[in-house]
Coordinates of C-alpha atoms in Angstrom, one line a residue:
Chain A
X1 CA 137.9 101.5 121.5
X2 CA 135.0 101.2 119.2
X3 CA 133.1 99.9 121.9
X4 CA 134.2 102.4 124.8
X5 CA 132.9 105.3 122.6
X6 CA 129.3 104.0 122.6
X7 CA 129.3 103.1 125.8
X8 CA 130.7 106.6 126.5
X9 CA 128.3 108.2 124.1
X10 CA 124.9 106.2 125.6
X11 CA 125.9 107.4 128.7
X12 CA 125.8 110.7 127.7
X13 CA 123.1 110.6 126.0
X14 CA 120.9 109.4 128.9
X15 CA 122.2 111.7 131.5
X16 CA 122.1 114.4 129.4
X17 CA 119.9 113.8 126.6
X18 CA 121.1 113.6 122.7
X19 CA 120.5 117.1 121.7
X20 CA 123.1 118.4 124.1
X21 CA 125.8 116.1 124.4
X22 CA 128.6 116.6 122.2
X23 CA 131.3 114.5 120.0
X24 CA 133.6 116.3 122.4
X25 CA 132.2 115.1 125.1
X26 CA 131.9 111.7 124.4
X27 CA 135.9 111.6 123.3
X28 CA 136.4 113.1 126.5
X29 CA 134.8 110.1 128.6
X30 CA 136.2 107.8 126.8
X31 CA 139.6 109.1 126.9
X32 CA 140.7 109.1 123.3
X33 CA 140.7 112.0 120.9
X34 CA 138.2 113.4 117.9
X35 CA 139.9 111.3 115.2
X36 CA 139.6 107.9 116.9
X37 CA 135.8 108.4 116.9
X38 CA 135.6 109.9 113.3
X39 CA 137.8 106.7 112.2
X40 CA 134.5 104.4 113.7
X41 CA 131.5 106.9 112.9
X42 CA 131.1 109.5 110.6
X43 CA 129.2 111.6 112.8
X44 CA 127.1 111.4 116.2
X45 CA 124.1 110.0 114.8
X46 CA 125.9 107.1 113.9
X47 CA 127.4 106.1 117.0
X48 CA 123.6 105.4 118.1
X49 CA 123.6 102.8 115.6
X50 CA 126.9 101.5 115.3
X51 CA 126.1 97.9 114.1
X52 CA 123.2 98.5 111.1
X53 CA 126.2 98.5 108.7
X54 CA 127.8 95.7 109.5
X55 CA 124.1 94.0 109.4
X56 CA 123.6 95.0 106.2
X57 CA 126.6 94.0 104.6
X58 CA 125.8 90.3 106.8
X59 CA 122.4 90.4 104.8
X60 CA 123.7 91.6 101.7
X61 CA 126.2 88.6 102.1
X62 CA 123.6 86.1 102.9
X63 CA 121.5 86.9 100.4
X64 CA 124.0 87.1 97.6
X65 CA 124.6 83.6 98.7
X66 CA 121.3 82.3 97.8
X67 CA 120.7 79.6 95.8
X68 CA 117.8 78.7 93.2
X69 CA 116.6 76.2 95.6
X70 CA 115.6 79.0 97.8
X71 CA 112.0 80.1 98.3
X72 CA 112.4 83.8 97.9
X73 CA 109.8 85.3 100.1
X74 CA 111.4 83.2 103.0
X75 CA 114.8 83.9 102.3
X76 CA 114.3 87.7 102.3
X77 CA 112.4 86.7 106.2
X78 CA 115.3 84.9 107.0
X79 CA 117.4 87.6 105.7
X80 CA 115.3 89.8 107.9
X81 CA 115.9 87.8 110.9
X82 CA 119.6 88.9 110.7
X83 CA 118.2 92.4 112.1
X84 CA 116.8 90.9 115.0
X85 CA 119.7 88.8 116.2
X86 CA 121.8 91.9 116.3
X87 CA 119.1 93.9 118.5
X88 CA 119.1 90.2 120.5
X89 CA 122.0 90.0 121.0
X90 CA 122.4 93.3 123.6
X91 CA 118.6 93.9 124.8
X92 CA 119.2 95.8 127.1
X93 CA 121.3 98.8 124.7
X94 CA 118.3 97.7 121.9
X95 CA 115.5 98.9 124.1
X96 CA 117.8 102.2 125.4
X97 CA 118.4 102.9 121.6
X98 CA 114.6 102.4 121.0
X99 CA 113.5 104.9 123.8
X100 CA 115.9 107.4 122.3
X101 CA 115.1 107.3 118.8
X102 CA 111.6 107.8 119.7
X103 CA 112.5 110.8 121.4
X104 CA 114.9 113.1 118.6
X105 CA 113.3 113.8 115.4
X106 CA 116.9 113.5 113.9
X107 CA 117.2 109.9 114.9
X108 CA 114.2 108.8 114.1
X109 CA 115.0 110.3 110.6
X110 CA 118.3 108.3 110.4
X111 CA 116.7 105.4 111.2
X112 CA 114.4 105.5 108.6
X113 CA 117.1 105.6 105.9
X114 CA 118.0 102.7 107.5
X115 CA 115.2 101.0 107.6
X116 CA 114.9 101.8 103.8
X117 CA 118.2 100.6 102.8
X118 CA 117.0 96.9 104.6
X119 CA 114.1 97.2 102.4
X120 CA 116.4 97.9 99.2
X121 CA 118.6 95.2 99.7
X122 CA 115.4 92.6 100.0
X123 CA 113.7 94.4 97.4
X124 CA 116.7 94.2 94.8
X125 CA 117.6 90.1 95.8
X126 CA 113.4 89.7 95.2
X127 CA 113.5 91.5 92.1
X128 CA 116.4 89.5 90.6
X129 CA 114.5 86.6 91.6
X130 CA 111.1 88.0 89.9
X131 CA 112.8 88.3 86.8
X132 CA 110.6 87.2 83.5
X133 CA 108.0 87.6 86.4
X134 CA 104.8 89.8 85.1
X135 CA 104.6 92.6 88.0
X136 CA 108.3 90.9 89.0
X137 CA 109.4 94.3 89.9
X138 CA 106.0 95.7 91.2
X139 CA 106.1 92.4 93.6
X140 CA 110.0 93.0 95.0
X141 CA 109.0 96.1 96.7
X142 CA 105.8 95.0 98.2
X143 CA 107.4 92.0 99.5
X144 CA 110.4 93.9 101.1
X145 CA 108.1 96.4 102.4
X146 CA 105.5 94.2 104.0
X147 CA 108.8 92.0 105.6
X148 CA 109.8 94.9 106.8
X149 CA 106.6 95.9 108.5
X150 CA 106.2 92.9 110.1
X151 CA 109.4 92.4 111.3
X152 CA 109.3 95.9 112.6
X153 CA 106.1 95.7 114.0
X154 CA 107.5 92.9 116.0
X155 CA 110.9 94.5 116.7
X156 CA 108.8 97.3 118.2
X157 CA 106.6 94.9 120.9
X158 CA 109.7 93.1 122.0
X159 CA 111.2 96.8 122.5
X160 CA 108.2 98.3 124.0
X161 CA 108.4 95.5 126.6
X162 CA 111.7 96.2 127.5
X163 CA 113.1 93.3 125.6
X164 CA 111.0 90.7 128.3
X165 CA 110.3 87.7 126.0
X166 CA 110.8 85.4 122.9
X167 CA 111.7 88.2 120.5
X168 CA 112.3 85.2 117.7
X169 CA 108.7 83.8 118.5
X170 CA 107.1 87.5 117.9
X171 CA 109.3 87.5 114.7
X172 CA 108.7 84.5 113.4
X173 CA 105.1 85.0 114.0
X174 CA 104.4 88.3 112.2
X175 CA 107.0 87.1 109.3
X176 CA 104.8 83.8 109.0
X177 CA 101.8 86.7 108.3
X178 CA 104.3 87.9 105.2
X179 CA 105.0 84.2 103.7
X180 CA 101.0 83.4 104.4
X181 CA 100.3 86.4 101.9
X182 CA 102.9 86.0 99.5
X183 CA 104.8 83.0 99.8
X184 CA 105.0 79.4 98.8
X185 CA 102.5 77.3 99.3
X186 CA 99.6 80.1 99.8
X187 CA 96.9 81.6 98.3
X188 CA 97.8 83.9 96.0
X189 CA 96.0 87.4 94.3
X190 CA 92.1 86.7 94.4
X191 CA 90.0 89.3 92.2
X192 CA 89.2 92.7 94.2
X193 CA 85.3 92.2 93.4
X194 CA 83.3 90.4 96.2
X195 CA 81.5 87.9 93.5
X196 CA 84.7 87.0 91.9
X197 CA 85.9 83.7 92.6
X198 CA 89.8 83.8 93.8
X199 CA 92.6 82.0 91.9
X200 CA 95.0 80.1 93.5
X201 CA 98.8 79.6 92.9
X202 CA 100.2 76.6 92.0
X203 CA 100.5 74.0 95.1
X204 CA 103.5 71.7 95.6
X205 CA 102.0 68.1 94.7
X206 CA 100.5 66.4 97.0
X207 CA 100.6 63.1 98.0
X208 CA 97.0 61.3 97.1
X209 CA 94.2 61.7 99.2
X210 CA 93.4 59.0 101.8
X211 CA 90.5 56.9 100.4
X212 CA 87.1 58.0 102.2
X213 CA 85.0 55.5 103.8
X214 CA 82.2 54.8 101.6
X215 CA 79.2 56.8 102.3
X216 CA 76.0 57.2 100.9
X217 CA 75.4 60.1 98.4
X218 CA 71.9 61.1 96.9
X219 CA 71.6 59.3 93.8
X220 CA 73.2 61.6 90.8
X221 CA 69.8 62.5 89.0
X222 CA 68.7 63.8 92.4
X223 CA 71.1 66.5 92.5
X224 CA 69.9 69.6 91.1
X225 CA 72.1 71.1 88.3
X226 CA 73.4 74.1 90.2
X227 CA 74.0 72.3 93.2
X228 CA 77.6 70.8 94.5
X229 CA 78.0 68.3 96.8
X230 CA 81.4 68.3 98.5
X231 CA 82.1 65.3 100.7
X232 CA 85.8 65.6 102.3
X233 CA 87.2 64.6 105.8
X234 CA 87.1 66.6 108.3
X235 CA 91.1 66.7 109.3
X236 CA 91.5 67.7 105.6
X237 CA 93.5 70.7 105.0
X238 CA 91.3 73.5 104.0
X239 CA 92.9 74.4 101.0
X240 CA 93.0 71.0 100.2
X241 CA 89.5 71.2 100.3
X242 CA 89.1 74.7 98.3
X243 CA 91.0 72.6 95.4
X244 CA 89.2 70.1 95.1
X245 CA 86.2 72.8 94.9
X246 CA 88.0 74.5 92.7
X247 CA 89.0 71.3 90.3
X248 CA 85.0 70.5 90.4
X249 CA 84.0 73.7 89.5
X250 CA 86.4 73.7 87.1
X251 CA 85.5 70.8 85.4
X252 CA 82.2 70.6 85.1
Chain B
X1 CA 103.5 134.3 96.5
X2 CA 103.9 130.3 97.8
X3 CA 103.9 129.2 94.2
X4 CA 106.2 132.4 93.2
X5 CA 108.5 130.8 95.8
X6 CA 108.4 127.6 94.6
X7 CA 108.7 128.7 91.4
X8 CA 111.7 130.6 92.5
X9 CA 113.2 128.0 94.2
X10 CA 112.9 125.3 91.3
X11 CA 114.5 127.7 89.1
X12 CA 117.6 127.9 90.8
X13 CA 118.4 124.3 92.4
X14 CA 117.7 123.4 88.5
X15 CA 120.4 126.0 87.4
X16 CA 122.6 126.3 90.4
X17 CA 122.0 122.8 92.2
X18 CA 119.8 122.5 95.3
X19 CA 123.0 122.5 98.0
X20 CA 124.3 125.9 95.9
X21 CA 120.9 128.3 96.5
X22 CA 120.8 129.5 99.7
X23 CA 117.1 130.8 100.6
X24 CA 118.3 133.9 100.2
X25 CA 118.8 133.4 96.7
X26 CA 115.3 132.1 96.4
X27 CA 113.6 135.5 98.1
X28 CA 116.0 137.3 96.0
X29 CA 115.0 136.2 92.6
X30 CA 111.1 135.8 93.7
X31 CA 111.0 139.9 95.1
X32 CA 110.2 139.0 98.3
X33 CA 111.6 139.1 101.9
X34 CA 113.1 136.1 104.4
X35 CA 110.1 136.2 106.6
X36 CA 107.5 135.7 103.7
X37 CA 109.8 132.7 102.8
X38 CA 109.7 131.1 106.5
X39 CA 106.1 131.9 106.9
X40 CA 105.1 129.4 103.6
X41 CA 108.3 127.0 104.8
X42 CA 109.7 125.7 107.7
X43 CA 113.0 125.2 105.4
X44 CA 114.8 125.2 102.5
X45 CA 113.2 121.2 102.3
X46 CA 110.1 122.1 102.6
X47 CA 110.1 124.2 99.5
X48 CA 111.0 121.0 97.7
X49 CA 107.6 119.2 98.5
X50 CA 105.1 122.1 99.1
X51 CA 101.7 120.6 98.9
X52 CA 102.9 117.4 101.1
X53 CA 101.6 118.8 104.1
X54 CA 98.0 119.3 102.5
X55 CA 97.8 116.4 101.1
X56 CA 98.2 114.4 104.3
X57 CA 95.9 116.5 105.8
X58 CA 93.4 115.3 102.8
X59 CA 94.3 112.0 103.1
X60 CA 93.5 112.0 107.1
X61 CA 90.2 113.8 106.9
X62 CA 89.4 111.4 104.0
X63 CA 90.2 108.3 106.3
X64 CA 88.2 110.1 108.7
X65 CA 85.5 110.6 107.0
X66 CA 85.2 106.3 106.1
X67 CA 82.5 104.5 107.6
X68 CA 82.1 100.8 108.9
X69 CA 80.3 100.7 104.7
X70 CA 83.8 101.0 103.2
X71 CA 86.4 97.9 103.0
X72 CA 89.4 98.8 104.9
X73 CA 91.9 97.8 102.4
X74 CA 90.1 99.2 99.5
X75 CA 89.6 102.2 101.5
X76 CA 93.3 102.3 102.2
X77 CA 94.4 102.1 98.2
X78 CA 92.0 105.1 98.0
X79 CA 93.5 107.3 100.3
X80 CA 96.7 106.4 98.9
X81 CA 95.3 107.5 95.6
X82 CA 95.2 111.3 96.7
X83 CA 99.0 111.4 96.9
X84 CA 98.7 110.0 93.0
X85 CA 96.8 112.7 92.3
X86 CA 98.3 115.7 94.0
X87 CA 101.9 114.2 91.5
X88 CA 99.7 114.0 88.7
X89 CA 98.3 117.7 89.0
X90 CA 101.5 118.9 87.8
X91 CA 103.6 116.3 86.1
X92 CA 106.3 118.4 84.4
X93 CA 107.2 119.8 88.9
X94 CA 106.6 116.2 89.7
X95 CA 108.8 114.8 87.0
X96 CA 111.9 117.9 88.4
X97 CA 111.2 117.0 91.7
X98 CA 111.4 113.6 91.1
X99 CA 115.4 113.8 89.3
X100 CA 116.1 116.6 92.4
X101 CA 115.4 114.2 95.1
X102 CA 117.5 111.3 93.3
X103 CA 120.5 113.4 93.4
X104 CA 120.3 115.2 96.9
X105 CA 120.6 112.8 99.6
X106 CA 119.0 115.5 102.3
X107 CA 116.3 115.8 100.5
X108 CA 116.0 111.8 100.0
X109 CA 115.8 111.0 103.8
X110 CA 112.8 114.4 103.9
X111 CA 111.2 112.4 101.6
X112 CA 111.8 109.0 103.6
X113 CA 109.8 111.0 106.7
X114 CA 107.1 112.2 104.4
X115 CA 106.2 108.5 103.0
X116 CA 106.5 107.4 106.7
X117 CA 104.1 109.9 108.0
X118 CA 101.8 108.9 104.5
X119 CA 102.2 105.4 105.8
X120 CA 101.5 105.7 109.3
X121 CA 97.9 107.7 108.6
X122 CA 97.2 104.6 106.8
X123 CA 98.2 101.9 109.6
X124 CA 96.0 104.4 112.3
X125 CA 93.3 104.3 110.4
X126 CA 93.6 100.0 109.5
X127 CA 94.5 100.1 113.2
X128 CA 91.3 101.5 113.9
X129 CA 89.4 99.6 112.3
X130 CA 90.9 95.9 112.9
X131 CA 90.3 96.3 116.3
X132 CA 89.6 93.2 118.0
X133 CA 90.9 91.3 115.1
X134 CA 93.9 89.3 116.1
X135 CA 96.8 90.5 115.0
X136 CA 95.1 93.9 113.7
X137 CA 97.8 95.9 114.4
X138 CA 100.4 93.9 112.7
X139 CA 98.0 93.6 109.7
X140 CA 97.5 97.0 109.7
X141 CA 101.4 97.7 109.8
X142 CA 102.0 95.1 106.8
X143 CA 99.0 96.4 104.7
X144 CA 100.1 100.0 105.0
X145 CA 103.6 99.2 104.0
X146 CA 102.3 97.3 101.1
X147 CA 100.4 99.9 99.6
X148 CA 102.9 102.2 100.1
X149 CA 105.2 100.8 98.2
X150 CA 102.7 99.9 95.4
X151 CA 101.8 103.2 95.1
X152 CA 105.4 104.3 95.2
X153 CA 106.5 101.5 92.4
X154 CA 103.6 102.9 90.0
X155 CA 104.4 106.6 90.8
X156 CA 108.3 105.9 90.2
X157 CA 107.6 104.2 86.8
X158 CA 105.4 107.0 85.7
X159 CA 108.1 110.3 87.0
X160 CA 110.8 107.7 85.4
X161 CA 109.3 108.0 81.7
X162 CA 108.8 111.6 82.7
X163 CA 105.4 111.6 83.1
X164 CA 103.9 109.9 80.0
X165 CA 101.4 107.7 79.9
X166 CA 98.4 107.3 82.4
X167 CA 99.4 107.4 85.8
X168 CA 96.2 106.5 87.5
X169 CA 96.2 102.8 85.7
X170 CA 99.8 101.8 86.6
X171 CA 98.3 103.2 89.9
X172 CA 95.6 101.0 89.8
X173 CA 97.0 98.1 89.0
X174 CA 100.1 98.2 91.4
X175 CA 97.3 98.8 94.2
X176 CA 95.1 95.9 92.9
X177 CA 97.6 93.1 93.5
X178 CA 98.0 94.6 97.3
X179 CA 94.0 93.9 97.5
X180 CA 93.8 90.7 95.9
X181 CA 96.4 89.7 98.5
X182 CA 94.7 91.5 101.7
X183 CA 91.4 92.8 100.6
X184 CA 88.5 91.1 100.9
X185 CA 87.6 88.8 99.6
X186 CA 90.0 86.9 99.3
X187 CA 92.2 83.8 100.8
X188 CA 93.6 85.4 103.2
X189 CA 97.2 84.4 105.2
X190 CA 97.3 80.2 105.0
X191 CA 99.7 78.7 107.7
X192 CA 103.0 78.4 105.8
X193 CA 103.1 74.8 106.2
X194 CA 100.9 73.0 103.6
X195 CA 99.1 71.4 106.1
X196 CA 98.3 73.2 108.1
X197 CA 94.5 75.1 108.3
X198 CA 94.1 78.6 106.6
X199 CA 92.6 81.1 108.5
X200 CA 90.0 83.5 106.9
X201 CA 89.8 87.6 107.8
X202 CA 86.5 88.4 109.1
X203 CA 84.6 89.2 106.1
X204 CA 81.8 91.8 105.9
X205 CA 78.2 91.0 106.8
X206 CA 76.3 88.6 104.4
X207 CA 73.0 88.5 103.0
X208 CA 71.1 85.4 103.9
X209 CA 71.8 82.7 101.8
X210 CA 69.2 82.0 98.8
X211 CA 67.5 78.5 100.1
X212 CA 68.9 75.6 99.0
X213 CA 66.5 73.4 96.9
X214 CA 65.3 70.5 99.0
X215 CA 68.2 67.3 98.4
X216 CA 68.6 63.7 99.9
X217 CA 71.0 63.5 102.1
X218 CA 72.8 60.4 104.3
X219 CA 71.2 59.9 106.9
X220 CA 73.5 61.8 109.8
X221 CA 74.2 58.4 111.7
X222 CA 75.4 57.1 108.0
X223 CA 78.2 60.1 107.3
X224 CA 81.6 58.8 109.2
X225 CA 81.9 61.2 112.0
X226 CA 85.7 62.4 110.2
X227 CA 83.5 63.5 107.5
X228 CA 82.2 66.5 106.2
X229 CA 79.5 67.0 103.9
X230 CA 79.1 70.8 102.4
X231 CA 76.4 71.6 99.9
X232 CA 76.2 74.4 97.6
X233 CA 75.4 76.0 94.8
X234 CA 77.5 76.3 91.9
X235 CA 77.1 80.0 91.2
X236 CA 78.3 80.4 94.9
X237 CA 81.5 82.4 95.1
X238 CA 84.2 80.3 96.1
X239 CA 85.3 82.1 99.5
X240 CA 81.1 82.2 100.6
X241 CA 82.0 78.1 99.9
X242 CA 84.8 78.7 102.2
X243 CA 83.6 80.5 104.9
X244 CA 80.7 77.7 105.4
X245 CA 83.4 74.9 105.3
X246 CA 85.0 76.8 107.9
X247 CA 81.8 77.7 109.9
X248 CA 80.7 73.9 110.0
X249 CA 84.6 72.7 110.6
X250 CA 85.2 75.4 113.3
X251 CA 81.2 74.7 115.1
X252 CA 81.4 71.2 115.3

């Protein structure tokens, strides 16, 4: 029945736009009365979305079941991929939802305090993660956010295109942008003045470096002082390469 | 009379609760009619947050106003620095506000839509101006989310101690770790497998190098052709280091 009253209700909605159809007449198409569709939605804004709660108590869920071998900025993507596959799984009623949320103020409103309870429940898993963290709490919400963003931003593409397309690809792309900023391995905060030299966060270990071939070098009293020479292959990683910069730097 | 309205209004959702004045009420106690009311507001809401509406209209002429001279993330944490201020004008209405919203859901999701429209004059104007960049507009989603809620984190601590202390630091510092992780310079988003290469955001035109002193160097039919030899100087900052590795990696 649940069902039948969204269908009931999109059609509506399209034939007749949002504003103007009524709970009434949504119980009437779908044959049932008032209460049935007050038992499944509290009111008519929420038979637009009638799956965000059950996808937030699915990511709730999952993230409550994290462990401490979890990488926290990609569980909260992963935790974010939970949105997509439920606006997967029915494209085509995704991309009708998206064309009408864009068009009543109202929903678009609701949708937002949506979007923000997404962004609470990864902000609160981060923050219980972060704790004894300096900033732990500053980094939770900018970390939710930015997941959010990106996800969204790629939710929105797939949508705009009429949900043609790899809508996990787009995903996974923009939420690689997140874990590049923020994650583990990456570069973390550099300074926010253009001479400062940027730190970097700790790195996994890393296996030891293949031996280079031997190679001639300018003989070391050659070399003026304030001059580095850094000799490194060229299929290196390059932030293998920016450490071992880094190390010399540092050392000397 | 706007402020005697506000004033009005404050007075009575503190005494009465916001759901129990009617705008009524508010004209009532201020000595003035319903029309003078709508003419300032829109809506009961809008009484809540009066000088929103100016203050995006600040922040969009200030955006407006940046030329290609101003970093666009730095220039992003200074526009977001307006809405700081136009809080910390009046700390003892920010800090009332601030408990009213927590406890009125309505006026919670108006605020929801006020951050988003504070967030998208941000992404327009990173949109703008990481054109041609790939992936400018997802950057400029993810960077306007994150100093968002940077912002927001350092403006909730400082309403939460009811406005002691100095706002503009906590400010500060919330929006500093959103540009050591997008600003420039800085590593910018690695690949989030360690092996993979980093890629580098276009940085900002540089002045010519100082010349290097003259040094020996192999011989080019000596050097391994998997290997790379970078010279610099010490006093170099580490991403100008960078940017030549990946210059002489990405030419050859």
């Amino acid at each position: 029945m649940r069902d039948a009253l969204v269908a009931a209700a999109f059609r509506l909605f399209l034939e007749r736009g949002y504003e103007q159809t009524t709970v009434d007449d949504i119980v009437a198409l779908a044959g049932v009365g008032r209460r049935s569709f007050f038992r499944y939605f509290p009111s008519k804004e929420d038979v637009v979305f009638p799956d965000h709660e059950r996808c937030l108590a699915d990511m709730t869920a999952f993230l409550a079941a994290s462990g401490a071998e979890h990488e926290p900025v990609r569980r909260v993507c992963d935790a974010a991929r939970l949105v997509l596959l439920m606006y997967a799984e029915n494209p085509s009623f995704s991309v009708q939802r998206y064309r009408l949320t864009k068009q009543v103020p109202g929903l678009r409103a609701y949708e937002l305090s949506v979007v923000w309870r997404y962004e609470r429940a990864l902000a609160d898993y981060l923050r219980d993660r972060f704790t004894g963290r300096p900033d732990g709490n500053l980094q939770a919400d900018v970390i939710a956010a930015a997941v959010v963003a990106a996800h969204n931003n790629a939710l929105r593409s797939w949508l705009r295109s009429a949900g043609q397309g790899d809508a996990s690809t787009t995903v996974d792309h923009a939420l690689g942008y997140v874990q590049s900023a923020f994650g583990t391995p990456s570069a973390a905060p550099a300074s926010t003045t253009p001479t400062a030299r940027p730190a970097f966060s700790p790195l996994p270990p890393l296996p030891p470096l293949p031996s280079l071939p031997s190679l001639p070098m300018p003989p070391a009293d050659e070399v003026p002082d304030d001059v580095v020479v850094v000799v490194c292959r060229r299929g290196a990683p390059l932030w293998r390469v920016v450490q071992e910069i880094e190390t010399t730097l540092g050392r000397d």
